[in-house]
Short mmCIF file of C-alpha atoms and ligand atoms in Angstrom, two decimals:
data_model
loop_
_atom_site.label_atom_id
_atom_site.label_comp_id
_atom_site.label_asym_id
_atom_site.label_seq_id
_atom_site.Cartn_x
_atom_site.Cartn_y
_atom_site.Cartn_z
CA UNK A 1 52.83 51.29 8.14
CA UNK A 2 51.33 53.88 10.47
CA UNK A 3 48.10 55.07 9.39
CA UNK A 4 46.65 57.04 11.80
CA UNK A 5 49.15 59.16 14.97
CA UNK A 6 48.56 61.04 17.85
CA UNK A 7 51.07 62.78 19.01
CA UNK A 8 50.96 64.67 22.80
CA UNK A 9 47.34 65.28 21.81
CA UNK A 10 45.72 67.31 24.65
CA UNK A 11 42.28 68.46 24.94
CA UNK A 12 41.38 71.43 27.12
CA UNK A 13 37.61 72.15 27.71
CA UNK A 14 36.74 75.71 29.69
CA UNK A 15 33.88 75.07 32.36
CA UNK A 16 32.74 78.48 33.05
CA UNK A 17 36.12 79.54 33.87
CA UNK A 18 37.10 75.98 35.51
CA UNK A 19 39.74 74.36 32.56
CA UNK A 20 38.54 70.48 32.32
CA UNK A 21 41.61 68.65 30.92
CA UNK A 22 39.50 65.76 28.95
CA UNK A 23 42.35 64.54 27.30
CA UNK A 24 45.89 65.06 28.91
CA UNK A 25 49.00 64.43 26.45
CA UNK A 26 48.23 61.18 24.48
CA UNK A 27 50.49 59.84 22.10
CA UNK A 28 50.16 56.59 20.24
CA UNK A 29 50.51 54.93 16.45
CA UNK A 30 47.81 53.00 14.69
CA UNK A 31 48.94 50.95 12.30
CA UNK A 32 47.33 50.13 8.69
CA UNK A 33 44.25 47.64 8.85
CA UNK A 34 44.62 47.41 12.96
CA UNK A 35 42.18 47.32 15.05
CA UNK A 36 42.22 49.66 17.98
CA UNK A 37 39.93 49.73 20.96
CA UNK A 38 40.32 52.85 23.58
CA UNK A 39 38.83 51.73 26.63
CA UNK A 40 38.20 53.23 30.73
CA UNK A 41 35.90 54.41 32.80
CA UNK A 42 32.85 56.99 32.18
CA UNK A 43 34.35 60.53 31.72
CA UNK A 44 37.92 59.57 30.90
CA UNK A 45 37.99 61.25 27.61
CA UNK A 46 37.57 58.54 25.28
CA UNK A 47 34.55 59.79 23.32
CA UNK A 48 36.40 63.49 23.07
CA UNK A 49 39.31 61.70 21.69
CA UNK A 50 37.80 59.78 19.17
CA UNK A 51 36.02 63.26 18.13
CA UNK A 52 39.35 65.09 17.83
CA UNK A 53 40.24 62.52 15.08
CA UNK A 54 36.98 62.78 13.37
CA UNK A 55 37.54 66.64 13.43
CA UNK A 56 33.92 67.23 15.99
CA UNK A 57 36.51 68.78 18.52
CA UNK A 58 39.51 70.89 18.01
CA UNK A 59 43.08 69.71 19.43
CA UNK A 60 44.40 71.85 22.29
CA UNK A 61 47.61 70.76 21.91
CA UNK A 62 49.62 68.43 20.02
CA UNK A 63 48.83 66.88 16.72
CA UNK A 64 46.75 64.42 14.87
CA UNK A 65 48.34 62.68 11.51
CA UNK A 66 46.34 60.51 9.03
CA UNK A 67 48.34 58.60 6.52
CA UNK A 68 51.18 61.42 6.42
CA UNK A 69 48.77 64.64 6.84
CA UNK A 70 48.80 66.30 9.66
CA UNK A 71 44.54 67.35 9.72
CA UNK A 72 44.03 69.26 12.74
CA UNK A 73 43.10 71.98 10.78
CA UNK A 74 41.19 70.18 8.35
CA UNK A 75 37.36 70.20 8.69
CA UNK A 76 35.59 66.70 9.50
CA UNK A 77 34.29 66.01 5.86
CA UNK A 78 37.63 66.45 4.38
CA UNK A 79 39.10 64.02 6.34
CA UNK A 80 39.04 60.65 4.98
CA UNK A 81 36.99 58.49 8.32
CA UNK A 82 33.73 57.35 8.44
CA UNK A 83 32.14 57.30 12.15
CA UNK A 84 29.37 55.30 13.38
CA UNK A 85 27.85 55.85 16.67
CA UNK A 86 25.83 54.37 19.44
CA UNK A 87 22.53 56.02 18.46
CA UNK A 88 22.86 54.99 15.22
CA UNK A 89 22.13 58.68 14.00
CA UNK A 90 20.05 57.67 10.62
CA UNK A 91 17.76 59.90 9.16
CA UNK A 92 14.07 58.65 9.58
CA UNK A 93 12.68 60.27 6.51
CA UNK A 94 15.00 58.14 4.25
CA UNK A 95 15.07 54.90 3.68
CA UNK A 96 17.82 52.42 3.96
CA UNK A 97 19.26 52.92 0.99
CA UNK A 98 19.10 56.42 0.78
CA UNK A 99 20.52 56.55 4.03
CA UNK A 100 23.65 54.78 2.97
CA UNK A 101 23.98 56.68 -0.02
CA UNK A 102 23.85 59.56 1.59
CA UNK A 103 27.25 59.99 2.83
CA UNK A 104 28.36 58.89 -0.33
CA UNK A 105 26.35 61.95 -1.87
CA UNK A 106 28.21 64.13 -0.20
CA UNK A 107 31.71 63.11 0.16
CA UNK A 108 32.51 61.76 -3.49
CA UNK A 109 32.16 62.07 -7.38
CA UNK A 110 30.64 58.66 -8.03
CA UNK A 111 27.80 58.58 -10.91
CA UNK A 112 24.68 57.21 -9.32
CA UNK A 113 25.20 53.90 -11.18
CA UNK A 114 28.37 54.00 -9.13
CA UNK A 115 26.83 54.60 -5.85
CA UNK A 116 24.17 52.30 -5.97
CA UNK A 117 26.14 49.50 -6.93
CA UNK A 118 28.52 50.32 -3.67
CA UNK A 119 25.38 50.31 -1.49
CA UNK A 120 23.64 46.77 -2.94
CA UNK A 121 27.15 45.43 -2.57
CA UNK A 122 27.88 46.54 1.10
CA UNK A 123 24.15 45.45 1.40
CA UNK A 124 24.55 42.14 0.57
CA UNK A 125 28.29 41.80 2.75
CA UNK A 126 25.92 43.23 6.11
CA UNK A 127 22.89 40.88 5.00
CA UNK A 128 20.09 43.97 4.71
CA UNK A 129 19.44 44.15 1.11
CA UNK A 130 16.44 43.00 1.67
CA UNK A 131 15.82 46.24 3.84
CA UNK A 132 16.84 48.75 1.63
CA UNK A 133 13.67 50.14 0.74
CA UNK A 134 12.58 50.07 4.78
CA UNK A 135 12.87 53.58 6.43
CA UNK A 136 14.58 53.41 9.95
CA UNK A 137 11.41 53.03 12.17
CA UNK A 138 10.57 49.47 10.15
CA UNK A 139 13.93 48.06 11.65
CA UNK A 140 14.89 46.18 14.73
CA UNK A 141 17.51 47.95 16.68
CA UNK A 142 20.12 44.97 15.53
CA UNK A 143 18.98 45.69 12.05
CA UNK A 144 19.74 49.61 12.40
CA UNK A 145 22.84 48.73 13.67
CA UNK A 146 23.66 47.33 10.34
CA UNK A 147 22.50 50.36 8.21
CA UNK A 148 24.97 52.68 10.51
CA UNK A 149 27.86 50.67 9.80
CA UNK A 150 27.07 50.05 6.46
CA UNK A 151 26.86 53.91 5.45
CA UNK A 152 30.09 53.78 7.01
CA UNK A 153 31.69 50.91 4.83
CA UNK A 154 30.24 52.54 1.54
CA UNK A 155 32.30 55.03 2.13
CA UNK A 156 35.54 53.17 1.95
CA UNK A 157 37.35 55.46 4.59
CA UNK A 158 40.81 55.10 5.94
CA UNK A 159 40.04 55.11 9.24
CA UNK A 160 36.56 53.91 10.96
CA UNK A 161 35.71 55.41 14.25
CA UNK A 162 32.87 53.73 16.38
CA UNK A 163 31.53 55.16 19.40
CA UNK A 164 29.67 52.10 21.29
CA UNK A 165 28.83 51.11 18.36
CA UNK A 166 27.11 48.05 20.08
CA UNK A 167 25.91 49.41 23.42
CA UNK A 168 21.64 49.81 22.16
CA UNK A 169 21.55 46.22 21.34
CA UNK A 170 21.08 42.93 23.88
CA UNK A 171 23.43 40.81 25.44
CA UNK A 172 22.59 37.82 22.82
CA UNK A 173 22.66 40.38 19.62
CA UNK A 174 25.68 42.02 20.90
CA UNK A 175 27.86 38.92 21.26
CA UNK A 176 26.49 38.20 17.40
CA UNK A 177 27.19 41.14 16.03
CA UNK A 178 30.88 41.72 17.96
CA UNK A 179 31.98 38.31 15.99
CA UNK A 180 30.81 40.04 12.49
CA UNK A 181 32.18 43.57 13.14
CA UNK A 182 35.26 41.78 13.82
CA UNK A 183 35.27 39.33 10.98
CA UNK A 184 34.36 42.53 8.91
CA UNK A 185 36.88 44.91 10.03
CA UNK A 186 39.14 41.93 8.97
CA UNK A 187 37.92 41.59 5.69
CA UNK A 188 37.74 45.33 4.76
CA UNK A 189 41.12 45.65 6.51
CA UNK A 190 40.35 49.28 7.60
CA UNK A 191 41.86 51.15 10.34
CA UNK A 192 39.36 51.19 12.84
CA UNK A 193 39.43 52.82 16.68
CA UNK A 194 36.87 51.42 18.80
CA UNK A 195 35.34 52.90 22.17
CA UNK A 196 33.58 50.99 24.59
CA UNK A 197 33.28 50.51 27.99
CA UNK A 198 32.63 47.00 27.76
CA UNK A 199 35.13 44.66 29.45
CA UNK A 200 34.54 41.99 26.83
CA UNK A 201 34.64 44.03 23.66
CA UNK A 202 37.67 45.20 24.66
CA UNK A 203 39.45 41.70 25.04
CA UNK A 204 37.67 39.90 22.52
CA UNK A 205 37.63 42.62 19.23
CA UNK A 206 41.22 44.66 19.86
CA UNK A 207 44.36 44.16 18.32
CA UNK A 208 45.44 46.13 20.99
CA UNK A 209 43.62 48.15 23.46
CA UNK A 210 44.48 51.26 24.37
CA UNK A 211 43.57 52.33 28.48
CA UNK A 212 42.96 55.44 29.41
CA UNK A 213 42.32 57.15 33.32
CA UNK A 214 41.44 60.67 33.54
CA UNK A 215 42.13 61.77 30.24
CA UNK A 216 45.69 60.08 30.37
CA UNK A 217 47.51 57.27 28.86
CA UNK A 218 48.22 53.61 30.94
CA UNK A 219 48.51 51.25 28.51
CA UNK A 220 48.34 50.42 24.98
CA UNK A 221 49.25 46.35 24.27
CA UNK A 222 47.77 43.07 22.92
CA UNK A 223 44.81 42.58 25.15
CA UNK A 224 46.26 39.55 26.88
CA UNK A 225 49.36 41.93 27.81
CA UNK A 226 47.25 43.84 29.63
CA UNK A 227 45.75 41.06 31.62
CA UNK A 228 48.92 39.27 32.11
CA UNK A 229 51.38 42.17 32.19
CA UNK A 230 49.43 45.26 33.67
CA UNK A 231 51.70 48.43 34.07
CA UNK A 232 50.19 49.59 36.95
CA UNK A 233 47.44 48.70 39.50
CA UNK A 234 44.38 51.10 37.55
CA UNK A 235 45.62 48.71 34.16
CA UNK A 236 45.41 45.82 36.30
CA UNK A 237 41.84 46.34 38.46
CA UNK A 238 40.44 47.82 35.27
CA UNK A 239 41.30 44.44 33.07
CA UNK A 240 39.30 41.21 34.17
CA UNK A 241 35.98 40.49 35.69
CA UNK A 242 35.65 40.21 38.57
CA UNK A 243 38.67 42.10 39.13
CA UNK A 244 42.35 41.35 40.49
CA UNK A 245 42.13 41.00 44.13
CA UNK A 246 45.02 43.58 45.92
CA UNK A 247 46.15 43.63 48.95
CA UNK A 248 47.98 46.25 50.80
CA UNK A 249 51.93 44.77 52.14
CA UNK A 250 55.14 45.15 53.15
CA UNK A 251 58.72 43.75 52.77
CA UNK A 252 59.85 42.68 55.87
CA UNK A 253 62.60 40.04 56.03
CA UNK A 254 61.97 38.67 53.08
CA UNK A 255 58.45 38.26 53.67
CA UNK A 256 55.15 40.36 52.44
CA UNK A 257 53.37 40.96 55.40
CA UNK A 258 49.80 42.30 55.63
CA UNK A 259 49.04 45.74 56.57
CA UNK A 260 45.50 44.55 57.83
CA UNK A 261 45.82 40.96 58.32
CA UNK A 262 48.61 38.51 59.76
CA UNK A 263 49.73 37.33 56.33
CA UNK A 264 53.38 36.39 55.87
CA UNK A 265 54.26 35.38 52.37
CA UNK A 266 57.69 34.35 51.77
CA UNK A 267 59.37 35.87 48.69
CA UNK A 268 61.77 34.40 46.82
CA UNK A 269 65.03 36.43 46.17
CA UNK A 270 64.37 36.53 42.44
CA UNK A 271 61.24 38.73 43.24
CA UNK A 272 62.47 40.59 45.79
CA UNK A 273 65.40 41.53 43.45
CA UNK A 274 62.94 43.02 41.42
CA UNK A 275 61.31 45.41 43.77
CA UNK A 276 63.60 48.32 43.76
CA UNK A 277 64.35 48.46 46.75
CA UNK A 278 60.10 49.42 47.70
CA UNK A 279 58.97 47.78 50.49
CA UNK A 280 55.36 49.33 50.90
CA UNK A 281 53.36 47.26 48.06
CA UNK A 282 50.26 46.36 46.79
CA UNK A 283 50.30 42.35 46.48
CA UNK A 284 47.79 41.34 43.13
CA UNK A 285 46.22 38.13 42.36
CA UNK A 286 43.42 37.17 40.12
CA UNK A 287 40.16 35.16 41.23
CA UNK A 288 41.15 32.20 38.92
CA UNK A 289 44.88 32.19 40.09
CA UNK A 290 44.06 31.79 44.14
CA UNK A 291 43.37 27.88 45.08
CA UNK A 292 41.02 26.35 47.82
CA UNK A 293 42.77 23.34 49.52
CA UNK A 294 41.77 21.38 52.49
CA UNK A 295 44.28 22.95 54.98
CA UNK A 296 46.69 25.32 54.96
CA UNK A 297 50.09 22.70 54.10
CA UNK A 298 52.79 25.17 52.65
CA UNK A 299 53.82 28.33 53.46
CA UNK A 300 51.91 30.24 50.93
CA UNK A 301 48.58 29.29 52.15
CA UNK A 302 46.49 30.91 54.77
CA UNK A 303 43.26 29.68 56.59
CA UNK A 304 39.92 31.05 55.11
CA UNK A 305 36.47 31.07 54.65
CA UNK A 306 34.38 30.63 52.21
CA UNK A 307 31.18 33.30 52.73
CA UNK A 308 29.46 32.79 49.59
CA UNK A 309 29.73 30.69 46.55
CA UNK A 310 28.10 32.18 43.25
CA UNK A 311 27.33 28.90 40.51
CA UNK A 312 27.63 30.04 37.23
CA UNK A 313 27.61 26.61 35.95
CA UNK A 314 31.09 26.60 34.39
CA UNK A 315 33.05 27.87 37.34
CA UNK A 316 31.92 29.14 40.66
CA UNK A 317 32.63 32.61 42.18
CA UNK A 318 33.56 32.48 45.91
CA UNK A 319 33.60 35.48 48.53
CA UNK A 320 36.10 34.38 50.41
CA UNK A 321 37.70 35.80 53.92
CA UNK A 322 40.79 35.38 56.17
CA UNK A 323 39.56 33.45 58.91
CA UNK A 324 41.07 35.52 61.15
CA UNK A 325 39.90 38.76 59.67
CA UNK A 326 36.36 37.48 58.67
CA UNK A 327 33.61 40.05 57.37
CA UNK A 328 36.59 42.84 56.68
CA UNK A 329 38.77 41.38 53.63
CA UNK A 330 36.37 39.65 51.56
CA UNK A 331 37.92 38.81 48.10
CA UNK A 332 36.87 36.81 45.37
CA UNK A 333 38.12 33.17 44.23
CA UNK A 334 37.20 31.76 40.79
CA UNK A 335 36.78 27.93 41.20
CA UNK A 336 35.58 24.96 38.73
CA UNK A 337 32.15 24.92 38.59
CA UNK A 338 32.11 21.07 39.17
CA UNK A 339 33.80 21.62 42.32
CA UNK A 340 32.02 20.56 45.95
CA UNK A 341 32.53 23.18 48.02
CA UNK A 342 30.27 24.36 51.31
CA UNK A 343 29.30 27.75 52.06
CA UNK A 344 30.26 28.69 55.57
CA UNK A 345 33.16 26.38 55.48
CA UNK A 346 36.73 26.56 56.60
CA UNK A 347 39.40 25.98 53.74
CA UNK A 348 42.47 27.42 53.40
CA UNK A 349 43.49 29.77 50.09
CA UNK A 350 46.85 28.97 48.19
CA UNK A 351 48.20 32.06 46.52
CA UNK A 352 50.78 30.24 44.04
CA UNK A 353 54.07 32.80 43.98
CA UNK A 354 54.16 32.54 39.89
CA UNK A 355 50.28 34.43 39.65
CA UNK A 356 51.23 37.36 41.96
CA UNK A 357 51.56 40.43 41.01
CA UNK A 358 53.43 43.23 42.59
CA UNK A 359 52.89 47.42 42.84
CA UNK A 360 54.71 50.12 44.42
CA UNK A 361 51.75 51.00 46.69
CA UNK A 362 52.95 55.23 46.41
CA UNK A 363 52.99 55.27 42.57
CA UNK A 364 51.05 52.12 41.43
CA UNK A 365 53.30 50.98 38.83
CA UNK A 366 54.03 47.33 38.63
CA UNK A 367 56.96 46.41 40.01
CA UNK A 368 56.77 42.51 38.91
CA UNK A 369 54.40 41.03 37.07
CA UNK A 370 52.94 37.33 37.08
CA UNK A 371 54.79 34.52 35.36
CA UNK A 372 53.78 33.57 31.61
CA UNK A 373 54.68 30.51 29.97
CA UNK A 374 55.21 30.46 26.30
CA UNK A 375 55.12 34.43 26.38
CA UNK A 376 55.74 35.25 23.14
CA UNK A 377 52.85 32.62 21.46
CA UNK A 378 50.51 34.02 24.23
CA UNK A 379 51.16 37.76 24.41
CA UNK A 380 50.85 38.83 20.98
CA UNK A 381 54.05 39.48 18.61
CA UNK A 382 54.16 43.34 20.05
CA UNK A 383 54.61 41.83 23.72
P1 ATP B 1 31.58 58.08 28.69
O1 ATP B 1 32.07 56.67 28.69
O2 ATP B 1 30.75 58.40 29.93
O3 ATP B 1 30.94 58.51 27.42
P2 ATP B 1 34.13 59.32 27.98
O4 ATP B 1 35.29 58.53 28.43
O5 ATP B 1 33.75 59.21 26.54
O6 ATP B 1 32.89 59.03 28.92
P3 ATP B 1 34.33 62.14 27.46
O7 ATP B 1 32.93 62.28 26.98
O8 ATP B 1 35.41 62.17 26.47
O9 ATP B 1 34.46 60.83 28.36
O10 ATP B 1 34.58 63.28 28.56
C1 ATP B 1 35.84 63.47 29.21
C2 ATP B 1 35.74 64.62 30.19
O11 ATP B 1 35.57 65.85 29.49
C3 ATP B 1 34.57 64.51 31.16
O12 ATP B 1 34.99 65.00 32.40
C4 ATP B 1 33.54 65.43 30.55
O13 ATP B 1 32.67 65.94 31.54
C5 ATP B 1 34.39 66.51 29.92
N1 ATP B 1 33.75 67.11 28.74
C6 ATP B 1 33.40 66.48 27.59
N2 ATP B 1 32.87 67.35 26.70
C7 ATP B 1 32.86 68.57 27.32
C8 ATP B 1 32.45 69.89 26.94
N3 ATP B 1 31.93 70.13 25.71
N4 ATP B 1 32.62 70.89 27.82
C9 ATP B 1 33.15 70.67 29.06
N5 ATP B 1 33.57 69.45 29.47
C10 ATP B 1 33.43 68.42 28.63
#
C-alpha cells in the first residue's frame, strides 16, 4: 500500500525577483514500511523536498498525500512524521530523557506513565538508557545521534524523514550506525525518506533510491538498477565510485569510433538495433568492467598505458591512457589488488561488449544498457 505520494510536486522559491525552481515537477509513491533514500548533488532540492513533506515549506504546485490525506495545507505538527536532522537539533537544557519526551509532550494524549514507559523502551532498543539522565553536552556526537532518532521513534510516526542524519559522525561510527538505522527502520517497519549525499548510504540503506538533478526527477529503482540499468548518463556518472568512464563516439559502419581518439569498436547488430537510429553517442564503461591484458589480441582491445596505479589492498585503481592519446584521456580501471602490474607500462585495455553502456550523446538517455545475468534475482523484484 502507498503510504506516502508526491504528485507533480513543484517548489518555486523568489530570489529577489529571480524565481529559483528548487524542486521542478516530482512525482513518485512510497510504499508502507519502505525505505526511501533521495539522493544528488549539493543544491538539487533534496533537503526542500523532504521539508515540503514535513510541512517546513509550502508546495508550489502539485500535491503531497500521506496515507490517503492530501496535507499540503496541514501545518507540520498535525502531520503524522517525525524528522531527525543532521545537527541533531536537541535542546541542551534538557536532558536525554526529557528531550525524547518532549515531542511526545506535545504531539499526543499519553499519561506520563505512558510516555515514560515509550521513552525507557525506545531507550533500551537504541542502547542509551543508561544516558537518559545526561543533558546533550555529556554525549559523544555518536551518542547524540541516538537521542535524535530516538525522539523520533517515540513518536511512532508514519513516515520518518532524515536529513543526513549521519553526516556529523566519523567514517568508522557512520558505517556502525548505517547497519543499525537500517536494521531499525526494518524492525519498526516505518516509512522512512532518507537524504544524503553519500554514495554509500545510498546503495547500501535504500530500498530504492530516488535521483534527483536540478530539482528534477532521473531515477527512482532498486539501487543495483541504478548501477546496472542507469536511464541516462547524470544516473549513470552519479552512481559508483569512481565513476563510469564515458567516452564521446560515433556509429560508423557498424563500428563506434572515437571522437578524440582512433578507437574502432565493432558493434554487434543486436546493439546497434537498439540505438534508434543515433549515431552520435556517449560509449559507458565502469572501472571494474575494463580488463588489462598483455597485448591488444581481439578486436575490442586497444593499446594503453598504465600512468598510475592506486593499492587499496583489495583491488587497485589504475589511471590509465590510450597510448596513442597519452596525458589527454586518462580513465580509470579497477583491477585485483593481488594483481602485478607496473606503472609506466604498456598493456592493452579490453572493453568486454556485454559491460558497455550506450547514450544518445544530444539527450543523455540510455540507449542500451549493460548485460545482467540472473536480472530478476539481482535487480530487485521492482526491476
Ligand atoms: P545540499 O545537499 O547542499 O543540502 P539540497 O539538494 O538539499 O542541497 P536544497 O537545499 O533543497 O538542495 O536547495 C535547492 C535549491 O533551492 C538551491 O539552489 C538553493 O539555493 C535553493 N533554495 C533553497 N532554499 C531557498 C530559499 N529559502 N530561498 C531561495 N532559494 C532557496
Amino acid at each position: 500500500m502507498t503510504e506516502l505520494t508526491l504528485e507533480n510536486v513543484t517548489k518555486r522559491f523568489d530570489d529577489d525577483g529571480d524565481v529559483i525552481v528548487a524542486v521542478d515537477d516530482v512525482s513518485v509513491e512510497i510504499d508502507d514500511g519502505e525505505f526511501l533514500v533521495l539522493v544528488g548533488p549539493s543544491g538539487c532540492g533534496k533537503s526542500t523536498t523532504l521539508r515540503m513533506i514535513a510541512g517546513l515549506e509550502t508546495v508550489s504546485d502539485g500535491q503531497i498525500v500521506i496515507g490517503d490525506e492530501v496535507v499540503n495545507d496541514v501545518p507540520a505538527q498535525r502531520r503524522d512524521i517525525a524528522m531527525v536532522f543532521q545537527s541533531y537539533a536537541l535542546y541542551p537544557h534538557m536532558t536525554v530523557r526529557e528531550n525524547m519526551r518532549f515531542g511526545l509532550e506535545e504531539s499526543t494524549n499519553l499519561t506520563d506513565k505512558e510516555m515514560d514507559s515509550r521513552v525507557e523502551k525506545t531507550a533500551t532498543t537504541l542502547e542509551i538508557d543508561e544516558l537518559l539522565e545526561r543533558k546533550p553536552g555529556e554525549l559523544s556526537g555518536g551518542q547524540q545521534q541516538r537521542v535524535a532518532l530516538g525522539r523520533a521513534i517515540v513518536r511512532d510516526p508514519s513516515v520518518f524523514l532524515m536529513d543526513e542524519p549521519l553526516s556529523n559522525l566519523d567514517a568508522k561510527l557512520r558505517s556502525g550506525m548505517r547497519t543499525e538505522l537500517q536494521r531499525l527502520q526494518e524492525q519498526l517497519d516505518v516509512t522512512t525518506v532518507y537524504v544524503t549525499h553519500d554514495q554509500t548510504e545510498a546503495m547500501t540503506m535504500g530500498d530504492r533510491i530516488a535521483i534527483l538533478n536540478d530539482g528534477e526527477l532521473q531515477q527512482v529503482a532498486t539501487p543495483l538498477e541504478c548501477y546496472h540499468r542507469p536511464n541516462n548518463v547524470f544516473v549513470a556518472g552519479f552512481i559508483g565510485e569512481p565513476s563510469m568512464n564515458f567516452f564521446e563516439v560515433t556509429l560508423s559502419d557498424g563500428q563506434l569510433v572515437g571522437d578524440d581518439v582512433t578507437f574502432e569498436y565493432p558493434l554487434s547488430a543486436s546493439i546497434r538495433e537498439t540505438l534508434d537510429s543515433r549515431s552520435k553517442l556517449v560509449l559507458g564503461i565502469r572501472p571494474e568492467d575494463l580488463e588489462i591484458v598483455d597485448r591488444a589480441e581481439t578486436d575490442h582491445d586497444f593499446p594503453a598505458v598504465i600512468n598510475v596505479i592506486e593499492p587499496m589492498g583489495n583491488e587497485n585503481n589504475l589511471l590509465v591512457d590510450f597510448l596513442e592519446t597519452e596525458g589527454e584521456t586518462t580513465f580509470n580501471v579497477i583491477v585485483d589488488g593481488m594483481r602485478h602490474l607496473t606503472a609506466g607500462g604498456r598493456y592493452a585495455v579490453r572493453f568486454p561488449e556485454s559491460a558497455i553502456h550506450l547514450f544518445d550523446r544530444e539527450t543523455g538517455t540510455a540507449l542500451h544498457n549493460r548485460q545482467v545475468e540472473n536480472e530478476p534475482e539481482l535487480l530487485g523484484p521492482r526491476a
